[in-house]
Amino acid sequence: GKRAFIAGIADDNGYGWAIAKSLAAAGAEILVGTWVPALNIFETSLRRGKFDESRVLPDGSLMEITKVYPLDAVFDSLEDVPEDIKTNKRYAGSSKWTVSEVAESVKEDFGSIDILVHSLANGPEVTKHLLETSRKGYLAAISASSYSYVSLLKHFLPIMNPGMYLVSHLISPCGSSISLTYIASERIIPGYGGGMSSAKAALESDTRVLAFEAGRKQKVRVNTISAGPLRSRAAKAIGF
Ligand code: NAD
């Protein structure tokens, strides 16, 4: 079976959860990366059976999550983490949650993965018009919602099972990676502010470049899906 790492699950309402379920139903082993500040409540809810109803797969069995890794995808390595985050009580209880450390832990635990899913975004000023957005807010949106994908792929690529060709025949399936984008990258969607429209445009452009690079380097596919509106936690926060 295949092994998938899904970054960006903290409850059972978002796209990450739904993708995990589809992959589990198709027989994949599920590893999850959960934003550090949301980790405690997610793990507690899982343990207490709060998600059991939504864990039910089409064959009646329950989706198993093999391991939940704490993750903050705006930090690539420990050296990038500022002191106030290191000592923040929501972060201090966990360790090895920067992107490079999570990839390292997954490598230690499982050796390799076949599927990488990026289902995360954050725009601290998303409720502000682009005209009212600060430089800090704009860059934070790009960091959490666009560069986070570049970084995840960069650090996970070495442990992604490559596709293999014999002469011109694909003899083993390629590793594969997807992210989720939104139509606001190409059309005006009032309310999707704070640089989030810019972040999705970057994500889409990066998908083309990363597909070119990761395809040639390792025969790993890179795609993004422009998803329709879903009342996830993130979407409710901006009143969608
Ligand atoms: P969601 O709230 O379920 O998922 C977003 C996740 O990102 C959350 O679990 C959050 O904890 C996590 N996250 C935020 N900052 C993070 C960080 N620095 N490091 C690690 N994790 C972090 O909401 P969703 O709507 O399912 O979002 C998933 C993806 O789908 C996002 O890329 C979003 O932009 C995209 N999308 C959503 C919609 C929609 O209408 N909901 C539409 C199109 C695309």
Coordinates of N, CA and C and ligand atoms in Angstrom, one line a residue:
G1 N 0.8 -1.2 0.0 CA 0.0 0.0 0.0 C 0.9 1.3 0.0
K2 N 0.2 2.4 -0.3 CA 0.9 3.6 -0.3 C 0.9 4.3 1.1
R3 N 1.8 5.2 1.3 CA 1.9 5.9 2.5 C 1.7 7.4 2.2
A4 N 0.8 8.1 2.9 CA 0.6 9.5 2.6 C 0.9 10.4 3.8
F5 N 1.5 11.5 3.6 CA 1.6 12.5 4.7 C 0.7 13.7 4.3
I6 N -0.2 14.0 5.2 CA -1.2 15.1 4.9 C -0.9 16.2 5.9
A7 N -0.4 17.3 5.4 CA -0.1 18.5 6.3 C -1.3 19.4 6.3
G8 N -1.9 19.7 7.5 CA -3.0 20.6 7.6 C -4.3 20.0 8.0
I9 N -4.2 19.1 9.0 CA -5.5 18.6 9.5 C -5.5 18.9 11.0
A10 N -6.6 19.6 11.5 CA -6.7 19.9 12.9 C -8.1 19.6 13.4
D11 N -9.0 19.2 12.5 CA -10.3 18.7 12.9 C -10.9 17.9 11.7
D12 N -12.2 17.6 11.8 CA -12.8 16.7 10.8 C -13.6 17.5 9.8
N13 N -13.5 18.8 9.7 CA -14.3 19.7 8.8 C -13.6 20.1 7.6
G14 N -12.3 20.0 7.5 CA -11.6 20.6 6.3 C -11.3 19.6 5.2
Y15 N -10.7 20.2 4.2 CA -10.3 19.4 3.0 C -9.3 18.3 3.4
G16 N -8.3 18.6 4.3 CA -7.3 17.6 4.7 C -7.9 16.3 5.2
W17 N -8.9 16.4 6.1 CA -9.6 15.3 6.6 C -10.3 14.5 5.5
A18 N -11.0 15.2 4.6 CA -11.7 14.5 3.6 C -10.7 13.7 2.6
I19 N -9.6 14.4 2.3 CA -8.6 13.8 1.5 C -8.0 12.5 2.2
A20 N -7.7 12.7 3.5 CA -7.2 11.6 4.3 C -8.1 10.4 4.2
K21 N -9.4 10.7 4.3 CA -10.4 9.6 4.3 C -10.4 8.9 2.9
S22 N -10.4 9.7 1.8 CA -10.4 9.1 0.5 C -9.1 8.2 0.3
L23 N -8.0 8.7 0.8 CA -6.7 7.9 0.6 C -6.8 6.7 1.5
A24 N -7.4 6.8 2.7 CA -7.5 5.6 3.6 C -8.4 4.6 3.0
A25 N -9.5 5.1 2.4 CA -10.5 4.1 1.7 C -9.8 3.4 0.6
A26 N -8.8 4.1 -0.1 CA -8.1 3.4 -1.2 C -7.0 2.6 -0.7
G27 N -6.8 2.5 0.6 CA -5.8 1.6 1.2 C -4.5 2.2 1.6
A28 N -4.4 3.5 1.6 CA -3.2 4.2 2.0 C -3.0 4.2 3.5
E29 N -1.8 4.2 4.0 CA -1.5 4.5 5.4 C -1.4 6.0 5.6
I30 N -2.0 6.5 6.7 CA -2.2 8.0 6.8 C -1.3 8.5 7.9
L31 N -0.4 9.5 7.6 CA 0.3 10.2 8.5 C -0.2 11.7 8.4
V32 N -0.2 12.4 9.5 CA -0.8 13.7 9.5 C 0.2 14.7 10.2
G33 N 0.2 15.9 9.6 CA 0.9 17.0 10.2 C -0.1 18.0 10.7
T34 N 0.0 18.3 12.0 CA -1.0 19.2 12.6 C -0.4 20.4 13.2
W35 N -0.9 21.6 12.9 CA -0.4 22.9 13.4 C -0.2 22.8 14.9
V36 N 1.0 23.2 15.4 CA 1.3 23.0 16.8 C 0.3 23.6 17.7
P37 N -0.2 24.8 17.5 CA -1.2 25.3 18.5 C -2.5 24.5 18.5
A38 N -2.8 23.7 17.5 CA -4.0 23.0 17.4 C -3.9 21.5 17.8
L39 N -2.6 21.2 18.1 CA -2.3 19.7 18.2 C -3.0 19.1 19.4
N40 N -3.0 19.8 20.6 CA -3.5 19.2 21.8 C -5.0 18.9 21.6
I41 N -5.8 19.8 21.1 CA -7.2 19.6 21.0 C -7.5 18.6 20.0
F42 N -6.7 18.5 18.9 CA -6.9 17.5 17.9 C -6.7 16.1 18.4
E43 N -5.5 16.0 19.1 CA -5.2 14.6 19.6 C -6.2 14.2 20.7
T44 N -6.6 15.1 21.5 CA -7.5 14.8 22.6 C -8.9 14.4 22.0
S45 N -9.3 15.1 21.0 CA -10.6 14.8 20.3 C -10.5 13.4 19.7
L46 N -9.4 13.2 19.0 CA -9.2 11.9 18.4 C -9.3 10.7 19.4
R47 N -8.6 10.9 20.5 CA -8.5 9.9 21.6 C -9.9 9.7 22.2
R48 N -10.6 10.8 22.4 CA -11.9 10.6 23.1 C -13.0 10.2 22.1
G49 N -12.7 9.9 20.9 CA -13.7 9.4 19.9 C -14.6 10.4 19.3
K50 N -14.2 11.7 19.5 CA -15.1 12.8 19.0 C -15.2 12.7 17.4
F51 N -14.2 12.2 16.8 CA -14.3 12.1 15.3 C -14.7 10.7 14.8
D52 N -15.1 9.8 15.7 CA -15.4 8.5 15.3 C -16.4 8.4 14.2
E53 N -17.5 9.2 14.3 CA -18.5 9.2 13.3 C -17.9 9.5 11.9
S54 N -17.1 10.6 11.9 CA -16.5 11.0 10.6 C -15.3 10.2 10.2
R55 N -14.9 9.2 11.0 CA -13.8 8.3 10.6 C -14.4 7.1 9.8
V56 N -15.7 7.0 9.7 CA -16.2 5.8 9.1 C -16.0 5.8 7.6
L57 N -15.4 4.8 7.1 CA -15.0 4.6 5.7 C -16.2 3.9 4.9
P58 N -16.2 3.9 3.6 CA -17.3 3.3 2.9 C -17.5 1.8 3.2
D59 N -16.4 1.1 3.6 CA -16.6 -0.3 3.9 C -17.0 -0.5 5.4
G60 N -17.3 0.6 6.1 CA -17.7 0.5 7.5 C -16.6 0.5 8.5
S61 N -15.4 0.3 8.1 CA -14.3 0.4 9.0 C -14.0 1.8 9.4
L62 N -13.1 2.1 10.4 CA -12.7 3.4 10.8 C -11.4 3.8 10.2
M63 N -11.2 5.0 9.7 CA -9.9 5.5 9.3 C -9.0 5.4 10.4
E64 N -7.8 4.8 10.2 CA -6.7 4.9 11.2 C -5.7 5.9 10.8
I65 N -5.3 6.8 11.8 CA -4.2 7.7 11.5 C -3.0 7.1 12.3
T66 N -2.0 6.7 11.5 CA -0.9 6.0 12.1 C -0.1 6.9 13.0
K67 N 0.1 8.1 12.6 CA 0.8 9.0 13.5 C 0.5 10.5 13.2
V68 N 0.4 11.3 14.2 CA 0.2 12.7 14.1 C 1.5 13.4 14.5
Y69 N 2.0 14.2 13.6 CA 3.2 15.0 13.8 C 2.9 16.4 14.1
P70 N 3.4 17.0 15.1 CA 3.3 18.5 15.3 C 4.0 19.2 14.1
L71 N 3.4 20.2 13.6 CA 4.1 20.9 12.4 C 3.8 22.4 12.5
D72 N 4.8 23.2 12.3 CA 4.5 24.6 11.9 C 5.3 24.9 10.6
A73 N 4.5 25.0 9.5 CA 5.1 25.1 8.2 C 5.6 26.5 7.9
V74 N 5.6 27.4 8.8 CA 6.3 28.7 8.5 C 7.7 28.7 9.0
F75 N 8.2 27.6 9.6 CA 9.5 27.4 10.0 C 10.2 26.2 9.4
D76 N 11.4 26.5 8.8 CA 12.0 25.4 8.0 C 13.0 24.6 8.9
S77 N 13.6 25.2 9.9 CA 14.5 24.5 10.8 C 14.5 25.3 12.1
L78 N 15.1 24.6 13.1 CA 15.0 25.2 14.5 C 15.7 26.6 14.5
E79 N 16.7 26.8 13.7 CA 17.4 28.1 13.7 C 16.4 29.3 13.3
D80 N 15.4 29.0 12.6 CA 14.4 30.0 12.2 C 13.4 30.4 13.2
V81 N 13.4 29.6 14.3 CA 12.3 29.9 15.3 C 12.7 30.9 16.3
P82 N 11.9 32.0 16.4 CA 12.2 33.1 17.3 C 12.0 32.7 18.8
E83 N 12.6 33.3 19.7 CA 12.6 33.0 21.1 C 11.1 33.0 21.6
D84 N 10.3 34.0 21.2 CA 9.0 34.0 21.8 C 8.1 32.8 21.4
I85 N 8.4 32.2 20.2 CA 7.7 31.0 19.8 C 8.2 29.8 20.6
K86 N 9.5 29.7 20.7 CA 10.2 28.6 21.4 C 9.6 28.5 22.8
T87 N 9.4 29.6 23.5 CA 9.0 29.6 24.9 C 7.5 29.7 25.0
N88 N 6.8 29.9 23.9 CA 5.3 29.9 24.0 C 4.8 28.6 24.5
K89 N 3.9 28.7 25.5 CA 3.5 27.4 26.1 C 2.8 26.4 25.2
R90 N 2.2 26.9 24.1 CA 1.5 26.0 23.2 C 2.6 25.3 22.3
Y91 N 3.8 25.8 22.2 CA 4.8 25.2 21.4 C 5.8 24.4 22.3
A92 N 6.0 24.9 23.5 CA 7.1 24.3 24.3 C 6.8 22.8 24.7
G93 N 5.5 22.4 24.7 CA 5.2 21.0 25.0 C 5.5 20.1 23.8
S94 N 5.8 20.6 22.6 CA 6.1 19.7 21.5 C 7.5 20.0 21.0
S95 N 8.1 19.1 20.2 CA 9.4 19.4 19.7 C 9.5 18.8 18.2
K96 N 10.5 19.2 17.5 CA 10.7 18.8 16.1 C 9.6 19.0 15.2
W97 N 9.0 20.3 15.3 CA 7.9 20.6 14.5 C 8.2 21.5 13.3
T98 N 9.5 21.8 13.1 CA 9.8 22.6 11.9 C 9.8 21.6 10.7
V99 N 9.6 22.2 9.5 CA 9.4 21.4 8.3 C 10.6 20.3 8.1
S100 N 11.8 20.8 8.2 CA 12.9 19.8 8.0 C 12.9 18.8 9.1
E101 N 12.6 19.1 10.3 CA 12.6 18.1 11.4 C 11.5 17.1 11.3
V102 N 10.3 17.6 10.8 CA 9.2 16.7 10.6 C 9.6 15.6 9.5
A103 N 10.2 16.2 8.4 CA 10.6 15.2 7.3 C 11.6 14.2 7.8
E104 N 12.5 14.7 8.7 CA 13.5 13.8 9.3 C 12.8 12.8 10.1
S105 N 11.9 13.2 10.9 CA 11.2 12.2 11.8 C 10.4 11.2 11.0
V106 N 9.7 11.6 9.9 CA 9.0 10.7 9.1 C 10.0 9.7 8.5
K107 N 11.1 10.2 8.1 CA 12.2 9.3 7.5 C 12.6 8.3 8.5
E108 N 12.9 8.7 9.7 CA 13.3 7.8 10.8 C 12.2 6.8 11.1
D109 N 10.9 7.2 11.1 CA 9.8 6.3 11.5 C 9.4 5.4 10.4
F110 N 9.4 5.9 9.1 CA 8.8 5.1 8.1 C 9.7 4.9 6.8
G111 N 10.8 5.7 6.7 CA 11.7 5.5 5.6 C 11.3 6.4 4.4
S112 N 10.0 6.2 4.0 CA 9.6 6.9 2.8 C 8.1 7.2 2.8
I113 N 7.7 8.0 1.9 CA 6.2 8.2 1.6 C 6.0 8.2 0.1
D114 N 4.7 8.0 -0.3 CA 4.4 8.0 -1.7 C 3.6 9.3 -2.1
I115 N 2.8 9.8 -1.1 CA 1.9 10.9 -1.4 C 2.1 12.0 -0.4
L116 N 2.3 13.3 -0.9 CA 2.4 14.4 0.0 C 1.2 15.4 -0.3
V117 N 0.4 15.7 0.8 CA -0.7 16.6 0.6 C -0.5 17.8 1.4
H118 N -0.6 19.0 0.8 CA -0.5 20.3 1.5 C -1.9 20.8 1.5
S119 N -2.5 20.8 2.7 CA -3.9 21.4 2.9 C -3.9 22.4 4.0
L120 N -3.0 23.4 3.8 CA -2.9 24.4 4.9 C -2.8 25.8 4.3
A121 N -3.2 26.7 5.0 CA -3.1 28.1 4.6 C -3.4 29.0 5.9
N122 N -2.8 30.2 5.8 CA -3.1 31.1 6.9 C -2.8 32.5 6.4
G123 N -3.7 33.4 6.6 CA -3.5 34.8 6.3 C -4.0 35.6 7.5
P124 N -3.1 36.1 8.3 CA -3.5 36.9 9.5 C -4.4 38.1 9.2
E125 N -4.3 38.7 8.0 CA -5.1 39.8 7.7 C -6.1 39.5 6.6
V126 N -6.6 38.3 6.5 CA -7.4 37.8 5.4 C -8.8 38.6 5.3
T127 N -9.2 39.2 6.5 CA -10.4 39.9 6.4 C -10.2 41.4 5.9
K128 N -9.0 41.8 5.7 CA -8.7 43.1 5.2 C -8.6 43.2 3.7
H129 N -9.1 44.2 3.1 CA -8.9 44.5 1.7 C -7.4 44.5 1.4
L130 N -7.0 44.1 0.2 CA -5.6 44.1 -0.2 C -5.0 45.5 0.0
L131 N -5.9 46.5 -0.3 CA -5.4 47.9 -0.1 C -5.1 48.3 1.3
E132 N -5.7 47.6 2.3 CA -5.5 47.8 3.7 C -4.5 46.9 4.3
T133 N -4.0 46.0 3.5 CA -3.1 44.9 4.1 C -1.7 45.4 4.3
S134 N -1.1 45.1 5.5 CA 0.2 45.5 5.8 C 1.2 44.6 5.1
R135 N 2.4 45.1 5.0 CA 3.5 44.2 4.4 C 3.7 43.0 5.2
K136 N 3.6 43.1 6.6 CA 3.8 42.0 7.4 C 2.7 40.9 7.2
G137 N 1.5 41.4 7.1 CA 0.4 40.5 6.9 C 0.5 39.8 5.6
Y138 N 0.8 40.5 4.5 CA 1.0 40.0 3.2 C 2.0 38.9 3.2
L139 N 3.2 39.2 3.7 CA 4.3 38.3 3.7 C 4.0 37.0 4.6
A140 N 3.2 37.3 5.6 CA 2.8 36.1 6.5 C 1.9 35.2 5.7
A141 N 1.0 35.7 4.9 CA 0.1 34.9 4.1 C 0.9 34.1 3.1
I142 N 1.8 34.7 2.4 CA 2.7 34.0 1.5 C 3.5 32.9 2.1
S143 N 4.0 33.3 3.3 CA 4.9 32.3 4.0 C 4.1 31.1 4.4
A144 N 2.9 31.3 5.0 CA 2.1 30.1 5.5 C 1.4 29.4 4.4
S145 N 1.1 30.1 3.3 CA 0.2 29.5 2.3 C 0.9 29.1 1.0
S146 N 2.0 29.7 0.8 CA 2.7 29.4 -0.5 C 4.1 28.8 -0.2
Y147 N 5.0 29.5 0.4 CA 6.3 29.0 0.7 C 6.3 27.7 1.5
S148 N 5.2 27.6 2.3 CA 5.1 26.3 3.1 C 5.1 25.1 2.2
Y149 N 4.5 25.3 1.0 CA 4.5 24.1 0.1 C 5.8 23.9 -0.6
V150 N 6.5 25.0 -1.0 CA 7.9 24.8 -1.5 C 8.7 24.1 -0.5
S151 N 8.6 24.5 0.8 CA 9.5 24.0 1.8 C 9.1 22.5 2.1
L152 N 7.8 22.2 2.2 CA 7.4 20.8 2.4 C 7.9 19.9 1.3
L153 N 7.7 20.3 0.1 CA 8.2 19.5 -1.1 C 9.7 19.3 -1.1
K154 N 10.4 20.4 -0.8 CA 11.8 20.4 -0.8 C 12.3 19.4 0.3
H155 N 11.7 19.4 1.4 CA 12.2 18.5 2.5 C 11.7 17.1 2.4
F156 N 10.5 16.9 1.8 CA 10.0 15.5 1.7 C 10.4 14.8 0.4
L157 N 10.8 15.6 -0.6 CA 11.2 15.0 -1.9 C 12.2 13.9 -1.8
P158 N 13.3 14.1 -1.0 CA 14.3 13.0 -0.8 C 13.7 11.7 -0.3
I159 N 12.6 11.8 0.4 CA 12.0 10.5 0.9 C 10.8 10.1 0.2
M160 N 10.5 10.7 -0.9 CA 9.3 10.3 -1.7 C 9.8 9.3 -2.8
N161 N 9.0 8.2 -2.8 CA 9.3 7.1 -3.7 C 9.2 7.6 -5.1
P162 N 10.3 7.5 -5.9 CA 10.4 8.0 -7.2 C 9.7 7.1 -8.2
G163 N 9.2 7.6 -9.3 CA 8.7 6.8 -10.4 C 9.9 6.2 -11.1
M164 N 9.7 5.1 -11.8 CA 10.9 4.5 -12.5 C 10.5 4.1 -13.9
Y165 N 11.3 4.4 -14.8 CA 11.1 4.0 -16.2 C 12.0 3.0 -16.7
L166 N 11.5 2.0 -17.5 CA 12.4 1.1 -18.2 C 12.2 1.4 -19.6
V167 N 13.3 1.9 -20.3 CA 13.2 2.5 -21.6 C 12.1 3.5 -21.6
S168 N 11.0 3.3 -22.3 CA 9.9 4.3 -22.3 C 8.7 3.9 -21.4
H169 N 8.8 2.8 -20.7 CA 7.7 2.4 -19.9 C 7.8 2.7 -18.4
L170 N 6.7 3.3 -17.9 CA 6.7 3.6 -16.5 C 6.5 2.2 -15.8
I171 N 7.5 1.8 -15.0 CA 7.4 0.5 -14.4 C 7.0 0.6 -12.9
S172 N 7.2 1.8 -12.3 CA 6.6 1.9 -10.9 C 6.0 3.3 -10.8
P173 N 4.9 3.3 -10.1 CA 4.1 4.6 -10.1 C 4.9 5.7 -9.4
C174 N 4.7 6.9 -9.9 CA 5.4 8.0 -9.3 C 4.9 8.4 -8.0
G175 N 5.7 8.9 -7.1 CA 5.3 9.6 -6.0 C 4.5 10.8 -6.4
S176 N 3.6 11.3 -5.6 CA 2.7 12.3 -6.1 C 2.4 13.3 -4.9
S177 N 2.2 14.6 -5.3 CA 2.0 15.6 -4.3 C 0.9 16.6 -4.8
I178 N 0.1 17.0 -3.9 CA -1.0 18.0 -4.2 C -1.1 19.0 -3.2
S179 N -1.6 20.2 -3.6 CA -2.0 21.2 -2.7 C -3.4 21.7 -3.1
L180 N -4.0 22.6 -2.3 CA -5.3 23.1 -2.6 C -5.2 24.6 -2.8
T181 N -5.8 25.0 -3.9 CA -5.8 26.4 -4.2 C -7.2 26.9 -4.3
Y182 N -7.4 28.2 -4.7 CA -8.7 28.8 -4.7 C -8.8 29.8 -5.8
I183 N -10.0 29.8 -6.4 CA -10.3 30.6 -7.6 C -9.9 32.1 -7.5
A184 N -9.9 32.6 -6.2 CA -9.5 34.0 -5.9 C -8.1 34.4 -6.5
S185 N -7.3 33.4 -6.9 CA -6.0 33.7 -7.5 C -6.2 34.3 -8.9
E186 N -7.3 34.0 -9.5 CA -7.5 34.5 -10.9 C -8.7 35.4 -11.1
R187 N -9.6 35.4 -10.2 CA -10.8 36.3 -10.2 C -10.9 37.0 -8.9
I188 N -11.6 38.2 -9.0 CA -11.7 38.9 -7.7 C -12.8 38.3 -6.9
I189 N -12.5 37.8 -5.7 CA -13.4 37.3 -4.7 C -13.4 38.2 -3.5
P190 N -14.3 39.2 -3.4 CA -14.3 40.1 -2.3 C -14.3 39.4 -1.0
G191 N -13.5 39.8 0.0 CA -13.5 39.1 1.3 C -12.3 38.2 1.4
Y192 N -11.7 37.8 0.3 CA -10.5 36.9 0.3 C -9.3 37.8 0.3
G193 N -9.0 38.5 1.4 CA -8.0 39.5 1.4 C -6.7 39.2 2.1
G194 N -6.1 40.2 2.5 CA -4.8 40.0 3.3 C -3.7 39.4 2.5
G195 N -3.8 39.4 1.2 CA -2.7 38.8 0.4 C -3.0 37.4 0.1
M196 N -4.2 36.8 0.6 CA -4.5 35.4 0.3 C -4.7 35.1 -1.2
S197 N -5.2 36.1 -1.9 CA -5.4 35.9 -3.4 C -4.0 35.9 -4.0
S198 N -3.1 36.7 -3.5 CA -1.7 36.7 -4.0 C -1.0 35.4 -3.7
A199 N -1.3 34.9 -2.5 CA -0.7 33.6 -2.0 C -1.1 32.5 -2.9
K200 N -2.4 32.4 -3.3 CA -2.9 31.3 -4.1 C -2.3 31.5 -5.5
A201 N -2.2 32.7 -6.0 CA -1.6 32.9 -7.4 C -0.1 32.4 -7.3
A202 N 0.6 32.6 -6.3 CA 2.0 32.1 -6.1 C 2.0 30.6 -6.1
L203 N 1.1 30.1 -5.3 CA 1.0 28.6 -5.2 C 0.8 27.9 -6.5
E204 N -0.1 28.5 -7.3 CA -0.4 28.0 -8.7 C 0.8 28.1 -9.6
S205 N 1.5 29.2 -9.6 CA 2.7 29.3 -10.4 C 3.8 28.4 -9.9
D206 N 3.9 28.3 -8.6 CA 5.0 27.4 -8.1 C 4.7 26.0 -8.4
T207 N 3.4 25.6 -8.5 CA 3.0 24.2 -8.9 C 3.6 23.8 -10.2
R208 N 3.5 24.8 -11.2 CA 4.0 24.5 -12.5 C 5.6 24.3 -12.5
V209 N 6.2 25.2 -11.8 CA 7.7 25.2 -11.7 C 8.1 23.9 -10.9
L210 N 7.5 23.7 -9.8 CA 7.8 22.5 -9.0 C 7.6 21.2 -9.7
A211 N 6.5 21.2 -10.5 CA 6.2 20.0 -11.3 C 7.3 19.7 -12.3
F212 N 7.8 20.8 -12.9 CA 8.9 20.7 -13.8 C 10.2 20.1 -13.1
E213 N 10.5 20.8 -12.0 CA 11.7 20.4 -11.3 C 11.6 19.0 -10.6
A214 N 10.5 18.8 -9.9 CA 10.4 17.5 -9.2 C 10.2 16.3 -10.1
G215 N 9.6 16.6 -11.2 CA 9.3 15.6 -12.3 C 10.7 15.2 -12.9
R216 N 11.5 16.1 -13.2 CA 12.8 15.8 -13.8 C 13.8 15.2 -12.7
K217 N 13.7 15.7 -11.5 CA 14.6 15.3 -10.5 C 14.3 13.9 -10.0
Q218 N 13.0 13.6 -9.8 CA 12.6 12.4 -9.1 C 11.4 11.7 -9.7
K219 N 10.9 12.2 -10.8 CA 9.6 11.6 -11.3 C 8.5 11.7 -10.3
V220 N 8.5 12.8 -9.5 CA 7.4 13.0 -8.6 C 6.4 14.0 -9.2
R221 N 5.1 13.7 -9.2 CA 4.2 14.6 -9.8 C 3.8 15.7 -8.8
V222 N 3.5 16.9 -9.3 CA 3.1 18.0 -8.4 C 1.8 18.7 -9.1
N223 N 0.8 18.7 -8.3 CA -0.5 19.2 -8.8 C -1.1 20.1 -7.7
T224 N -2.0 21.0 -8.2 CA -2.9 21.7 -7.2 C -4.3 21.6 -7.7
I225 N -5.2 21.5 -6.7 CA -6.6 21.4 -7.0 C -7.3 22.7 -6.6
S226 N -8.0 23.4 -7.5 CA -8.8 24.5 -7.1 C -10.1 24.1 -6.6
A227 N -10.2 24.2 -5.3 CA -11.3 23.6 -4.6 C -12.5 24.6 -4.5
G228 N -13.7 24.1 -4.4 CA -14.9 24.9 -4.3 C -15.0 25.4 -2.8
P229 N -15.9 26.3 -2.5 CA -16.1 26.7 -1.1 C -16.6 25.6 -0.2
L230 N -15.9 25.5 0.9 CA -16.3 24.5 1.9 C -16.3 25.2 3.3
R231 N -17.3 25.0 4.1 CA -17.3 25.7 5.4 C -16.4 25.0 6.4
S232 N -15.1 25.1 6.2 CA -14.1 24.6 7.1 C -13.9 25.6 8.2
R233 N -13.1 25.2 9.2 CA -12.8 26.2 10.2 C -12.2 27.5 9.6
A234 N -11.2 27.2 8.7 CA -10.5 28.4 8.1 C -11.5 29.3 7.3
A235 N -12.5 28.7 6.6 CA -13.5 29.5 5.8 C -14.4 30.2 6.8
K236 N -14.8 29.6 7.9 CA -15.8 30.2 8.8 C -15.1 31.5 9.4
A237 N -13.8 31.4 9.6 CA -13.1 32.5 10.3 C -13.1 33.7 9.4
I238 N -13.3 33.6 8.1 CA -13.4 34.8 7.2 C -14.9 35.0 6.8
G239 N -15.8 34.3 7.4 CA -17.2 34.5 7.1 C -17.7 34.0 5.8
F240 N -17.0 33.0 5.2 CA -17.4 32.4 4.0 C -18.5 31.4 4.2
Ligands
NAD1 P1 -8.8 24.0 7.5 O1 -8.9 24.9 8.6 O2 -9.4 22.6 7.7 O3 -7.3 23.7 7.1 C1 -6.3 24.6 7.2 C2 -5.3 24.0 8.2 O4 -4.1 24.8 8.1 C3 -5.7 24.1 9.6 O5 -5.7 22.7 10.2 C4 -4.6 24.9 10.3 O6 -4.4 24.4 11.6 C5 -3.5 24.7 9.4 N1 -2.4 25.7 9.5 C6 -2.5 27.0 9.5 N2 -1.2 27.5 9.6 C7 -0.4 26.5 9.7 C8 1.0 26.4 9.8 N3 1.8 27.5 9.9 N4 1.6 25.2 9.8 C9 0.9 24.1 9.8 N5 -0.5 24.1 9.6 C10 -1.1 25.3 9.6 O7 -9.4 24.7 6.3 P2 -9.6 24.2 4.7 O8 -10.5 25.2 4.2 O9 -9.9 22.8 4.6 O10 -8.1 24.5 4.2 C11 -7.3 23.6 3.5 C12 -6.8 24.1 2.2 O11 -7.8 24.2 1.3 C13 -6.1 25.5 2.3 O12 -5.0 25.6 1.5 C14 -7.3 26.4 1.8 O13 -6.8 27.6 1.3 C15 -7.8 25.5 0.7 N6 -9.1 25.9 0.1 C16 -10.2 26.0 1.0 C17 -11.4 26.3 0.4 C18 -12.6 26.5 1.3 O14 -13.6 27.0 0.9 N7 -12.6 26.0 2.5 C19 -11.5 26.6 -0.9 C20 -10.4 26.4 -1.8 C21 -9.2 26.1 -1.2

